[in-house]
PDB file of C-alpha atoms in Angstrom:
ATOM      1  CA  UNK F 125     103.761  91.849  98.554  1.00 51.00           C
ATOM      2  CA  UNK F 126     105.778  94.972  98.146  1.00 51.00           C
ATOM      3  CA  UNK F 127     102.863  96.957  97.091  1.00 54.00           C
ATOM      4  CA  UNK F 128     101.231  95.707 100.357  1.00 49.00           C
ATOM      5  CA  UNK F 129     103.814  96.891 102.469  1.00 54.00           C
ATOM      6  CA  UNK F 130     104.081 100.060 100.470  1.00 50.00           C
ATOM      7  CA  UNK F 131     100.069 101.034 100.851  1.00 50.00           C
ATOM      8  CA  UNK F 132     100.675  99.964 104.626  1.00 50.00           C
ATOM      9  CA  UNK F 133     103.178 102.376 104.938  1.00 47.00           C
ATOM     10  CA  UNK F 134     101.597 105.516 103.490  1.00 53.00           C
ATOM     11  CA  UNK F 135      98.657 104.739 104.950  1.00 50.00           C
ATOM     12  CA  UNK F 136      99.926 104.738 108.604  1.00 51.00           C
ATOM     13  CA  UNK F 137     101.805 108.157 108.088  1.00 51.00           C
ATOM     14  CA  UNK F 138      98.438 109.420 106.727  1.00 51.00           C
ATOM     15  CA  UNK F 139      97.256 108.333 110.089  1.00 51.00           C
ATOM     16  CA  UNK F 140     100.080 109.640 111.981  1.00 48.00           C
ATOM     17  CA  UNK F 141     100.058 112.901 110.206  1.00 48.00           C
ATOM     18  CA  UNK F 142      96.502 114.428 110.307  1.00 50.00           C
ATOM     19  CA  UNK F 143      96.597 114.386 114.463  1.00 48.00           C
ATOM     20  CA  UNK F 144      99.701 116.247 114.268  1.00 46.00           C
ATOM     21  CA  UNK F 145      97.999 119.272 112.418  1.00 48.00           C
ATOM     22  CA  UNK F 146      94.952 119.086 114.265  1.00 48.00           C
ATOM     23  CA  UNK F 147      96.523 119.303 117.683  1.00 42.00           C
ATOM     24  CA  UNK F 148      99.177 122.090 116.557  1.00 45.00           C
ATOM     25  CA  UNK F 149      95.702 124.472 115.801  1.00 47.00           C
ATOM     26  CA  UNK F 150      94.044 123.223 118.922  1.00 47.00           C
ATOM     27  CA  UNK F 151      97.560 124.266 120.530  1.00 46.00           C
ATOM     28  CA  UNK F 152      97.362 127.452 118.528  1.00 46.00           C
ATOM     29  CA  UNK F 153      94.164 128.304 119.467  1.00 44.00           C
ATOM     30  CA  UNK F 154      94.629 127.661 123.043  1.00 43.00           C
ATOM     31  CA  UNK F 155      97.497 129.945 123.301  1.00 43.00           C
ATOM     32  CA  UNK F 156      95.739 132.907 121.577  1.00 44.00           C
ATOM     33  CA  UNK F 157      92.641 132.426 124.578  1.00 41.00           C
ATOM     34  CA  UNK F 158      94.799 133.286 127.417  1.00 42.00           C
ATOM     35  CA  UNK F 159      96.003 136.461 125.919  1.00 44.00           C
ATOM     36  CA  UNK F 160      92.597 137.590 124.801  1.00 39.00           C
ATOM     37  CA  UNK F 161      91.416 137.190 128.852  1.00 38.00           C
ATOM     38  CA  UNK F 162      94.599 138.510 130.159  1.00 43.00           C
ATOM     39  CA  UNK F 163      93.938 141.469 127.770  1.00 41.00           C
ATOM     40  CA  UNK F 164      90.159 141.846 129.092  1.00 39.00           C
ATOM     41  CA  UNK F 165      91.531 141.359 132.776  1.00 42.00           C
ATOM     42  CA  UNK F 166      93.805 144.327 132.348  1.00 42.00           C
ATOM     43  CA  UNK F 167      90.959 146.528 131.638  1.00 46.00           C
ATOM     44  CA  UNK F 168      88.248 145.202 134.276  1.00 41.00           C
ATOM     45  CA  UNK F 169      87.752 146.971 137.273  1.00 43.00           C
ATOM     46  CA  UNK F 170      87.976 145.751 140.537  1.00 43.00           C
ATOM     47  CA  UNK F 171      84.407 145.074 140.807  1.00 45.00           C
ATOM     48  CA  UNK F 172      85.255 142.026 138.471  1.00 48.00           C
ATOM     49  CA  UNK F 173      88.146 140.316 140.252  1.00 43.00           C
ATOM     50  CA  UNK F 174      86.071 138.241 142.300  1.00 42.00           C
ATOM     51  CA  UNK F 175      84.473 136.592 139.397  1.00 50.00           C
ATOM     52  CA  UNK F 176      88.003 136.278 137.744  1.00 48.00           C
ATOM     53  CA  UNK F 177      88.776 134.141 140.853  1.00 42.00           C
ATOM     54  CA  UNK F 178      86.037 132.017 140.254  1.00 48.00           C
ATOM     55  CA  UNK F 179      86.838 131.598 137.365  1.00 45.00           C
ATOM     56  CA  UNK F 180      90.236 130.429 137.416  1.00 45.00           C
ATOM     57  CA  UNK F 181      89.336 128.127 140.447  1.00 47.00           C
ATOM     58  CA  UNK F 182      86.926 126.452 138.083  1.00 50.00           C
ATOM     59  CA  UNK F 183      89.807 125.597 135.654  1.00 42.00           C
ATOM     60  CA  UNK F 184      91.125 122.672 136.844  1.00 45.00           C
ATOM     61  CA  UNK F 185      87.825 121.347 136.865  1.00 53.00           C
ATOM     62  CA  UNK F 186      87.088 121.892 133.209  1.00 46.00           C
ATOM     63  CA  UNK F 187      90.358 120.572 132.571  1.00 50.00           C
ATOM     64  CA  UNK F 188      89.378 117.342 134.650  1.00 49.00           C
ATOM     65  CA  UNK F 189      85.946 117.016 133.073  1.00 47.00           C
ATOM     66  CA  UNK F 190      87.350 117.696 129.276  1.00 51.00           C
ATOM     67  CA  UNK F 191      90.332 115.118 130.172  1.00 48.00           C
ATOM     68  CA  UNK F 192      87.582 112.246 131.719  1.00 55.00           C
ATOM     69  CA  UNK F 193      85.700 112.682 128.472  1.00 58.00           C
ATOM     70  CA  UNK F 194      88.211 112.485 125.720  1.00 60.00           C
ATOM     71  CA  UNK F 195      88.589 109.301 124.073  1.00 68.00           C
ATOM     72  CA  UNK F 196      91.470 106.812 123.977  1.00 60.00           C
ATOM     73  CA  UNK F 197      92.382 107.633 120.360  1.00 64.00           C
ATOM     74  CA  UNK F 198      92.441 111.847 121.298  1.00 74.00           C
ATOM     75  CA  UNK F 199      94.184 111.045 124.385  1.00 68.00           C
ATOM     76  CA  UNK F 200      96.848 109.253 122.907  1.00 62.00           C
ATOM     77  CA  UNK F 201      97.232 111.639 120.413  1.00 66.00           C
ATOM     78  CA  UNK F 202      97.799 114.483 122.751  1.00 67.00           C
ATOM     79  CA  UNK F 203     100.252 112.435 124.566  1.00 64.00           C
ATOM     80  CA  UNK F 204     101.671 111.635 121.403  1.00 63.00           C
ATOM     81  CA  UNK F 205     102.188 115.692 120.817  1.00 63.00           C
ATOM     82  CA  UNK F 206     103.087 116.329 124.674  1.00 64.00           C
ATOM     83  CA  UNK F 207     105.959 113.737 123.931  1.00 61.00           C
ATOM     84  CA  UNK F 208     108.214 115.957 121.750  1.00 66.00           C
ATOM     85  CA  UNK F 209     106.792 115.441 117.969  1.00 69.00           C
ATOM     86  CA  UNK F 210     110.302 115.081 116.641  1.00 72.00           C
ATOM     87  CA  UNK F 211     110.959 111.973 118.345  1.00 74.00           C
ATOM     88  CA  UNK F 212     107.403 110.924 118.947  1.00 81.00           C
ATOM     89  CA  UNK F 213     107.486 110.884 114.950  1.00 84.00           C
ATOM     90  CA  UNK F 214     110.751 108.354 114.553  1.00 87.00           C
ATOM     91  CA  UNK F 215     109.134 106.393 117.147  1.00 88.00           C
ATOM     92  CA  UNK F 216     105.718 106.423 115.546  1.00 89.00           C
ATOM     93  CA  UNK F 217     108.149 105.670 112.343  1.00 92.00           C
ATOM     94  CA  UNK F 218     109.585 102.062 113.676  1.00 92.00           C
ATOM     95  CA  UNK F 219     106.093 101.244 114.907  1.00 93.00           C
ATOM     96  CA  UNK F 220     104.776 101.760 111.142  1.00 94.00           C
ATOM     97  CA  UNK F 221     107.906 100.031 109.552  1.00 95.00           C
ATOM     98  CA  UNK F 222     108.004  97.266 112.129  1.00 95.00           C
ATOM     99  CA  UNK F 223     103.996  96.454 111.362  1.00 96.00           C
ATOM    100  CA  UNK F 224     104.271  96.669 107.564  1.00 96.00           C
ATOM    101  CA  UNK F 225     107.392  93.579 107.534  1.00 96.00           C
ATOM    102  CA  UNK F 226     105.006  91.799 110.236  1.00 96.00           C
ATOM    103  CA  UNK F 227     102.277  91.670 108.072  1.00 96.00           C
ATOM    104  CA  UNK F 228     103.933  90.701 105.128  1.00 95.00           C
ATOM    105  CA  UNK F 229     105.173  87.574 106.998  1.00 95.00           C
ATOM    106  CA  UNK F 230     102.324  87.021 108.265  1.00 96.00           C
ATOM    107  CA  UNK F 231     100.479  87.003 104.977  1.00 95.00           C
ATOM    108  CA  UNK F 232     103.302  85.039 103.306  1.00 95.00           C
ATOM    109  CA  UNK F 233     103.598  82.045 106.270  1.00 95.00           C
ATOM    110  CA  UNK F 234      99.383  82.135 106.078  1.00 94.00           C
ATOM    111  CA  UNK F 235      99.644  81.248 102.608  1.00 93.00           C
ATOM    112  CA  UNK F 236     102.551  78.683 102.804  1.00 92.00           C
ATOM    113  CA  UNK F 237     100.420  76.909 105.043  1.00 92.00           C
ATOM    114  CA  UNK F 238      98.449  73.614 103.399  1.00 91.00           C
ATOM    115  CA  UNK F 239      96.929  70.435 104.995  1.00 92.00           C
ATOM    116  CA  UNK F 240     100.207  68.552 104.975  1.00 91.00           C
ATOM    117  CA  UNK F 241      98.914  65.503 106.236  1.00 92.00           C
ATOM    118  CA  UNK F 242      96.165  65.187 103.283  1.00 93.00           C
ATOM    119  CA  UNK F 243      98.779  66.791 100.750  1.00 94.00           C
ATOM    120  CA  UNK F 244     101.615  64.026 101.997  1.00 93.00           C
ATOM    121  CA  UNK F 245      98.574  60.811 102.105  1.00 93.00           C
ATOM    122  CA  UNK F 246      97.616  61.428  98.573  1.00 93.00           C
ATOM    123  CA  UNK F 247     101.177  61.764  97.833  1.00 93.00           C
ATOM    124  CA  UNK F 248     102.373  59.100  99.353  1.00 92.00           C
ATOM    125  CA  UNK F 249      99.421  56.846  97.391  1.00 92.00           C
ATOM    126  CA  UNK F 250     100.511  58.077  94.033  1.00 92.00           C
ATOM    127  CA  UNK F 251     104.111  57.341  95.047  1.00 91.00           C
ATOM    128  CA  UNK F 252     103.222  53.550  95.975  1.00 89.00           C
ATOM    129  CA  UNK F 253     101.583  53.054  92.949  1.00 89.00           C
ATOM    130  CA  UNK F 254     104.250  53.956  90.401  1.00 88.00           C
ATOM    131  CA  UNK F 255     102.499  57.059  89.431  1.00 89.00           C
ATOM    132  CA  UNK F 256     105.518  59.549  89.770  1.00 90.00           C
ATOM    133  CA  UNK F 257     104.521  61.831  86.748  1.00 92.00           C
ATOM    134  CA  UNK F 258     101.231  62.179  88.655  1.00 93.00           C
ATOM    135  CA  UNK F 259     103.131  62.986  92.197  1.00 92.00           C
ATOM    136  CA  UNK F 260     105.320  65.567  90.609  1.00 93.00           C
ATOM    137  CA  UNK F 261     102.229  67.131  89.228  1.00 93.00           C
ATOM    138  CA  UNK F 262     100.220  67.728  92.678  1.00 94.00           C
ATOM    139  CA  UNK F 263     103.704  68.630  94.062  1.00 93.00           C
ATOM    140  CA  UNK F 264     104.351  71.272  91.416  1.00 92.00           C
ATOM    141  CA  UNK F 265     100.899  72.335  91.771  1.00 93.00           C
ATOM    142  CA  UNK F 266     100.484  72.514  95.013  1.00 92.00           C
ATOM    143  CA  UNK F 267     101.829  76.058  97.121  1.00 92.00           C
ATOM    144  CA  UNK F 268     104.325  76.048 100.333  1.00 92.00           C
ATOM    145  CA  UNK F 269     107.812  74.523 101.278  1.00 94.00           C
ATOM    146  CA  UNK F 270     106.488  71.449 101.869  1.00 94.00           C
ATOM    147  CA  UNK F 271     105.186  70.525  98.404  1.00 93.00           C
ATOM    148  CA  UNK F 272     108.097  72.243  97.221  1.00 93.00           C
ATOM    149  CA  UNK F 273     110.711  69.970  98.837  1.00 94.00           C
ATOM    150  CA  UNK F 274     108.429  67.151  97.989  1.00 93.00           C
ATOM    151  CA  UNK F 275     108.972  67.754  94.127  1.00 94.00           C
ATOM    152  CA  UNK F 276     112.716  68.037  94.162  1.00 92.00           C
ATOM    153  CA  UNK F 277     112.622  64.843  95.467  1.00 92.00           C
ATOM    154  CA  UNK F 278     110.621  63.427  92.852  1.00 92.00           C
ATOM    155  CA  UNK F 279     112.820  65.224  90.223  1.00 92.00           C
ATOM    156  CA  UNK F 280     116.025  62.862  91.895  1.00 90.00           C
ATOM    157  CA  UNK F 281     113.298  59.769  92.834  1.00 89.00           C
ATOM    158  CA  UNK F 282     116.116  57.422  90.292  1.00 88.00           C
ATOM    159  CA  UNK F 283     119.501  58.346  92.334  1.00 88.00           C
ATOM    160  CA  UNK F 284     119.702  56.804  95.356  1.00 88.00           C
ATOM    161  CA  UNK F 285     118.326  57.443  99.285  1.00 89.00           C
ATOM    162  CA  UNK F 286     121.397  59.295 100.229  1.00 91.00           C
ATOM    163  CA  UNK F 287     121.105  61.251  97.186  1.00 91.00           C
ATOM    164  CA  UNK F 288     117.438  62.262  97.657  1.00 92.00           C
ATOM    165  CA  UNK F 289     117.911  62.892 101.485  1.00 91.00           C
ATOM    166  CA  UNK F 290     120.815  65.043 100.796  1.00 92.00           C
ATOM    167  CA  UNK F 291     118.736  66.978  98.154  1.00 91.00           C
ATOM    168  CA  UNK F 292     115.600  67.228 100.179  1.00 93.00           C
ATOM    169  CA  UNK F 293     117.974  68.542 103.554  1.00 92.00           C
ATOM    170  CA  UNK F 294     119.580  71.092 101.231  1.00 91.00           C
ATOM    171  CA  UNK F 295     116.338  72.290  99.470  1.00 92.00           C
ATOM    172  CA  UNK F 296     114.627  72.748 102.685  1.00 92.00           C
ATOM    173  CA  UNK F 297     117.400  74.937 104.236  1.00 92.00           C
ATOM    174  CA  UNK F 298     116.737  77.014 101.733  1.00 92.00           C
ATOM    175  CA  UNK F 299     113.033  76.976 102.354  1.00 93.00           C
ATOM    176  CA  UNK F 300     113.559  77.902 105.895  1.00 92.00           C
ATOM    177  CA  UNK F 301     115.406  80.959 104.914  1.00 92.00           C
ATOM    178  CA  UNK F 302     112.747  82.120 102.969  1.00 92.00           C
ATOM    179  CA  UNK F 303     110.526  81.661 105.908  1.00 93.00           C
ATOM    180  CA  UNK F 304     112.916  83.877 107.902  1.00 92.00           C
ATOM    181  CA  UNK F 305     113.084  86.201 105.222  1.00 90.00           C
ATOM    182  CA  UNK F 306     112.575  89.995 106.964  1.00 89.00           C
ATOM    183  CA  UNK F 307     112.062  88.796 110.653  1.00 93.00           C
ATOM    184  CA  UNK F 308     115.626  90.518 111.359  1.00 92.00           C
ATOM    185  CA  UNK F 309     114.037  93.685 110.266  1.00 94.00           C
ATOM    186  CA  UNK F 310     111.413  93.173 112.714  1.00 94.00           C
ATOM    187  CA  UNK F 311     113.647  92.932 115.623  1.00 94.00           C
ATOM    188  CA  UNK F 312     115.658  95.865 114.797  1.00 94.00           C
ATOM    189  CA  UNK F 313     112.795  97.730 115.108  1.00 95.00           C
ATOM    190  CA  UNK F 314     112.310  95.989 118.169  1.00 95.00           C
ATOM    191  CA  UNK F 315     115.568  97.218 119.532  1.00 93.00           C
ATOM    192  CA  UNK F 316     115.355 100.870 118.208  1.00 92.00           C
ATOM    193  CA  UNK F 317     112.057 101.553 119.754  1.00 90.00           C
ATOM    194  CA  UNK F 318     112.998 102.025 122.838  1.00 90.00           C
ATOM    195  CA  UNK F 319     116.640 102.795 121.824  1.00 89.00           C
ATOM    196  CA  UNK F 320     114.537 106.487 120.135  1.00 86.00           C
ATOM    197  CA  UNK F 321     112.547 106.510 123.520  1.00 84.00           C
ATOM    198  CA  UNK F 322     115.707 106.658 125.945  1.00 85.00           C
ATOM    199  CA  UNK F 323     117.555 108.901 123.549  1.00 84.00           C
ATOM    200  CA  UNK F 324     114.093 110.982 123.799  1.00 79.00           C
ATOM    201  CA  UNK F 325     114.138 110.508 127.553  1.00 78.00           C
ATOM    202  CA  UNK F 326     118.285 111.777 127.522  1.00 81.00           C
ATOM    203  CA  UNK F 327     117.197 114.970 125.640  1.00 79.00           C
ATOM    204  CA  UNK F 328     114.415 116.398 127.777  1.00 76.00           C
ATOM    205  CA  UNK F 329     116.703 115.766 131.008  1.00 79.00           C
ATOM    206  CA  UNK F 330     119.231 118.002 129.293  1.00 79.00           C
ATOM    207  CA  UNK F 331     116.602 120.294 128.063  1.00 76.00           C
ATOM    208  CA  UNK F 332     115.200 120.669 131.620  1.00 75.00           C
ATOM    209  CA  UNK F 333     118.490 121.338 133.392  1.00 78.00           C
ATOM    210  CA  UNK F 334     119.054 123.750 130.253  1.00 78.00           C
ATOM    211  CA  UNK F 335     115.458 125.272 131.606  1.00 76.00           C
ATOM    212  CA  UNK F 336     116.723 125.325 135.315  1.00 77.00           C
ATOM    213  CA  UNK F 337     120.111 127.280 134.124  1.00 77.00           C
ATOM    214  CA  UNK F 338     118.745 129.784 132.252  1.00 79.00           C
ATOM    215  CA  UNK F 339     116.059 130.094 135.068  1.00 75.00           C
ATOM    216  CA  UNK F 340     118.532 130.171 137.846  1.00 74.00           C
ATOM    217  CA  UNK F 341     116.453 128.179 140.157  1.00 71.00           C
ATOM    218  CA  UNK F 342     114.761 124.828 140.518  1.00 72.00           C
ATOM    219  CA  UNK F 343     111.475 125.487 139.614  1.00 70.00           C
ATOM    220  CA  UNK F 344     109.061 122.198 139.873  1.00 73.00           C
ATOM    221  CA  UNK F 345     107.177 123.527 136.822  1.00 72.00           C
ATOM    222  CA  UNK F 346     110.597 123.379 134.869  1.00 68.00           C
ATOM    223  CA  UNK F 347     112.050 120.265 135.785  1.00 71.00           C
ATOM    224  CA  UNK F 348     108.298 118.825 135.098  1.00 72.00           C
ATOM    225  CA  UNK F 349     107.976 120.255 131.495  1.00 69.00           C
ATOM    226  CA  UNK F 350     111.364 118.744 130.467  1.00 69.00           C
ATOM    227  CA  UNK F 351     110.772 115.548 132.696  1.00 76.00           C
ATOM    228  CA  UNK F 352     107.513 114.801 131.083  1.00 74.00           C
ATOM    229  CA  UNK F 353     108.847 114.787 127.047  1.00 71.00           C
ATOM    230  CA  UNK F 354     111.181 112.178 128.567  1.00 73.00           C
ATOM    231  CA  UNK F 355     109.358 109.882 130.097  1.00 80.00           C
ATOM    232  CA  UNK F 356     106.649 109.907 127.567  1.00 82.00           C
ATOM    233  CA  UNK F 357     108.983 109.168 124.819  1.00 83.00           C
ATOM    234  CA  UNK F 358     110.368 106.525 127.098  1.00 86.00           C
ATOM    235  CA  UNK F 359     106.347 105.314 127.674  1.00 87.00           C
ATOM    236  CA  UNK F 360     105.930 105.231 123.690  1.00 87.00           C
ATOM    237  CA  UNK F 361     108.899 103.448 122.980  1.00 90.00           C
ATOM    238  CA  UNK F 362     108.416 100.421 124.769  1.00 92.00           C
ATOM    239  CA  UNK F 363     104.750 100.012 124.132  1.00 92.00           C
ATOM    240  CA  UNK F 364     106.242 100.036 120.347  1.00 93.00           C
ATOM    241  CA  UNK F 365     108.509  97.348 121.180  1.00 95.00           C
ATOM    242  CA  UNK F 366     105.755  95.032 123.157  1.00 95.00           C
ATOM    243  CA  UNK F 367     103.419  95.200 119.952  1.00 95.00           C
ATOM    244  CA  UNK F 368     106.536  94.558 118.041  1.00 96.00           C
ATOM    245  CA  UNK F 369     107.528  91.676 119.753  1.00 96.00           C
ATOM    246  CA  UNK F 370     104.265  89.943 120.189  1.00 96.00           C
ATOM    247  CA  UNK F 371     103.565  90.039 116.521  1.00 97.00           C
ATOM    248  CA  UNK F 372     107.493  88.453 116.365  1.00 97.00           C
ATOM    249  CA  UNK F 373     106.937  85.797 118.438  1.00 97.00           C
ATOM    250  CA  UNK F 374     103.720  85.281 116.211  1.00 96.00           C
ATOM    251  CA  UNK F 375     105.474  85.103 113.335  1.00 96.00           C
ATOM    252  CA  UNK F 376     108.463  82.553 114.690  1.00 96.00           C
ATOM    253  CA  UNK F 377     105.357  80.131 116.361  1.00 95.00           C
ATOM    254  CA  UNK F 378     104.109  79.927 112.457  1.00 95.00           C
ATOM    255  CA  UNK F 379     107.721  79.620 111.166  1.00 96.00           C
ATOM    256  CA  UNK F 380     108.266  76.741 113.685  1.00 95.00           C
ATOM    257  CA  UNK F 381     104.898  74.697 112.553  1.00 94.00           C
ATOM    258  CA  UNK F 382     105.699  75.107 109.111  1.00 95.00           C
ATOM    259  CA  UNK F 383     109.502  73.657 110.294  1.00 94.00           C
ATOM    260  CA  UNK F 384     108.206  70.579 111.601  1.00 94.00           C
ATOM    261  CA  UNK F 385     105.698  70.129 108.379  1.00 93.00           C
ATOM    262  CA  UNK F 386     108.744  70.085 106.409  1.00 94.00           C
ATOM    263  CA  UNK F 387     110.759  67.473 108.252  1.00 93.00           C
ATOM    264  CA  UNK F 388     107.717  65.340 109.189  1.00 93.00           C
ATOM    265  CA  UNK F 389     107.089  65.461 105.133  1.00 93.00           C
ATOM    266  CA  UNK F 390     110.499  64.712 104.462  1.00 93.00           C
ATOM    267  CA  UNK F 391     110.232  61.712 106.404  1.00 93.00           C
ATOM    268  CA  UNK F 392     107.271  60.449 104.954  1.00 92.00           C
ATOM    269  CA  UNK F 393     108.651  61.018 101.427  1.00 93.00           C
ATOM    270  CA  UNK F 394     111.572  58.797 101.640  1.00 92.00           C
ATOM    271  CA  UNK F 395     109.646  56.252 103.552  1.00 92.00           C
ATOM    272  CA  UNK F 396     107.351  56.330 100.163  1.00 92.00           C
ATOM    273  CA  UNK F 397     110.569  56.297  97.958  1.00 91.00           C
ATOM    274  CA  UNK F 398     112.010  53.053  99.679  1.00 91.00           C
ATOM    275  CA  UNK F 399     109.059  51.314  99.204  1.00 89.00           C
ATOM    276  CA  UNK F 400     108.835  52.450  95.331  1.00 88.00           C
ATOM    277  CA  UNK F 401     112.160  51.074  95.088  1.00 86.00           C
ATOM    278  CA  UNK F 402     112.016  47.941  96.740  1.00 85.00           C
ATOM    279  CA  UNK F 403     109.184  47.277  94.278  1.00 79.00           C
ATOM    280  CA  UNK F 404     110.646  47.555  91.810  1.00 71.00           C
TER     281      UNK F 404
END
C-alpha cells in the first residue's frame, strides 16, 4: 500500500510539474514579442501608425477568442501559474498528499468489505453444529474486521459469555482504529489548504501595497496584479479542501458500514455461542 501511495505521489508532481515549464516558455516567449514590435514601431514611419492602431484595437479580441478556445485543463493551468507558483505549488502539494492517503483508505476499507450476512449464516451453521475447528477455519480464512473478531472469539469459545464479549469488544476497538488509520492526515490537509491559500491571499495584499509605495500612486493596474495572486490562491485553496473533504466524508460513510458489520456480527456470534453451550 505504501508503494501505491508512493507511485501516486510522483506521479501527480510529474503532472504538476510539466505545465509549470511549459507555461514559463509560453511566458518567455510572450515577453520577447512585445519588444520585437515595439522595436519595429520605433522605426516605422508615420504612414504606419494607423495600422499599429488597428492593430492593438484588435488585441483584446485575440485575447478573447484565444481565452474562449482554451481548454479547461490549459486554463487551469494558467491560472494555476497566474496564482504565484510558489504557493500555487504547496497548495497543489496538499491536494497530491491529501489524494494519495484517500486512496489508500479507500482501497484498504474496499477490501475489508465481505458479505457479512452470508460470511456470519455459514458461520453461525458451523457454530450450531459443534464444528468449531471448521468455524475458526473460514474465520481465519476469510479477510476484514469482521471475520477477524469472529475468530478471536472462537479462539476463547470455552471461557465464558462475559469473557468472549469482553474479548470480542476489545478486539474490535482495535479493528476500528485500523479503519481510522490515516484519516487525520486527510483532514490536516483539509485544514492547510486553505490555511496556504489565505497566507497566499495575505502576501499579494502586501505585495500590492509594496507595488503602490514604490509607485507612489494608486494605480488600478497595481493593486489588480497583486490582488489577483491573492485571490487565486485563495480560489485554489478551497477547491483543494472541497475535493478533500468529499473524498473524507467518503471514506468515514465506509468506515461507519463496516462499524455496524462488526457489532451486528458480534451479536450474532454470541447468540451462536449460547446456543453451542446450552447444548452441550
Amino acid at each position: 500500500m505504501k508503494k501505491v501511495i508512493a507511485c501516486f505521489v510522483i506521479f501527480a508532481t510529474i503532472l504538476f510539474a510539466c505545465p509549470l515549464g511549459s507555461v514559463a516558455q509560453n511566458n518567455t516567449a510572450t515577453q520577447q514579442k512585445p519588444n520585437a514590435v515595439n522595436t519595429v514601431s520605433k522605426d516605422a514611419q508615420g504612414s504606419d501608425a494607423l495600422d499599429e492602431l488597428e492593430a492593438e484595437s484588435n488585441v483584446p479580441q485575440a485575447q478573447k477568442a484565444s481565452a474562449d478556445n482554451m481548454g479547461f485543463h490549459q486554463l487551469l493551468k494558467q491560472k494555476f501559474i497566474d496564482g504565484n507558483a510558489g504557493f500555487m505549488s504547496l497548495v497543489a502539494l496538499a491536494l497530491v498528499l491529501g489524494l494519495a492517503f484517500c486512496i489508500e483508505r479507500i482501497i484498504y476499507l474496499s477490501l475489508s468489505e465481505i458479505d457479512a450476512k452470508r460470511f456470519m449464516g455459514k458461520l453461525t451453521d458451523l457454530i450450531v453444529a459443534n464444528d468449531i475447528e471448521q468455524a475458526k477455519e473460514l474465520s481465519r480464512n476469510t479477510r476484514g474486521p469482521v471475520a477477524s473478531i469472529c475468530y478471536q472469539g472462537l479462539l476463547r469459545i470455552d471461557s465464558s459469555i462475559e469473557d468472549i464479549e469482553r474479548s470480542v469488544a476489545s478486539y474490535g476497538s482495535v479493528q476500528s482504529a485500523n479503519l481510522e488509520k490515516g484519516c487525520s492526515w486527510v483532514t490536516l490537509f483539509i485544514a492547510m489548504a486553505p490555511s496556504l491559500g489565505f497566507l497566499g491571499t495575505v502576501i499579494g495584499m502586501v505585495m500590492a501595497f509594496d507595488q503602490i509605495q514604490i509607485a507612489g500612486d494608486i494605480s488600478p493596474t497595481i493593486v489588480a496584479s497583486g490582488m489577483k495572486v491573492a485571490l487565486i490562491t485563495t480560489i485554489f485553496g478551497i477547491i483543494v479542501a472541497l475535493v478533500l473533504q468529499i473524498f473524507y466524508n467518503y471514506i468515514l460513510s465506509k468506515i461507519e458500514h463496516l462499524t455496524a458489520q462488526m457489532e451486528e456480527s458480534a451479536i450474532s456470534l454470541l447468540d451462536a455461542i449460547v446456543v453451542y453451550k446450552l447444548k452441550r
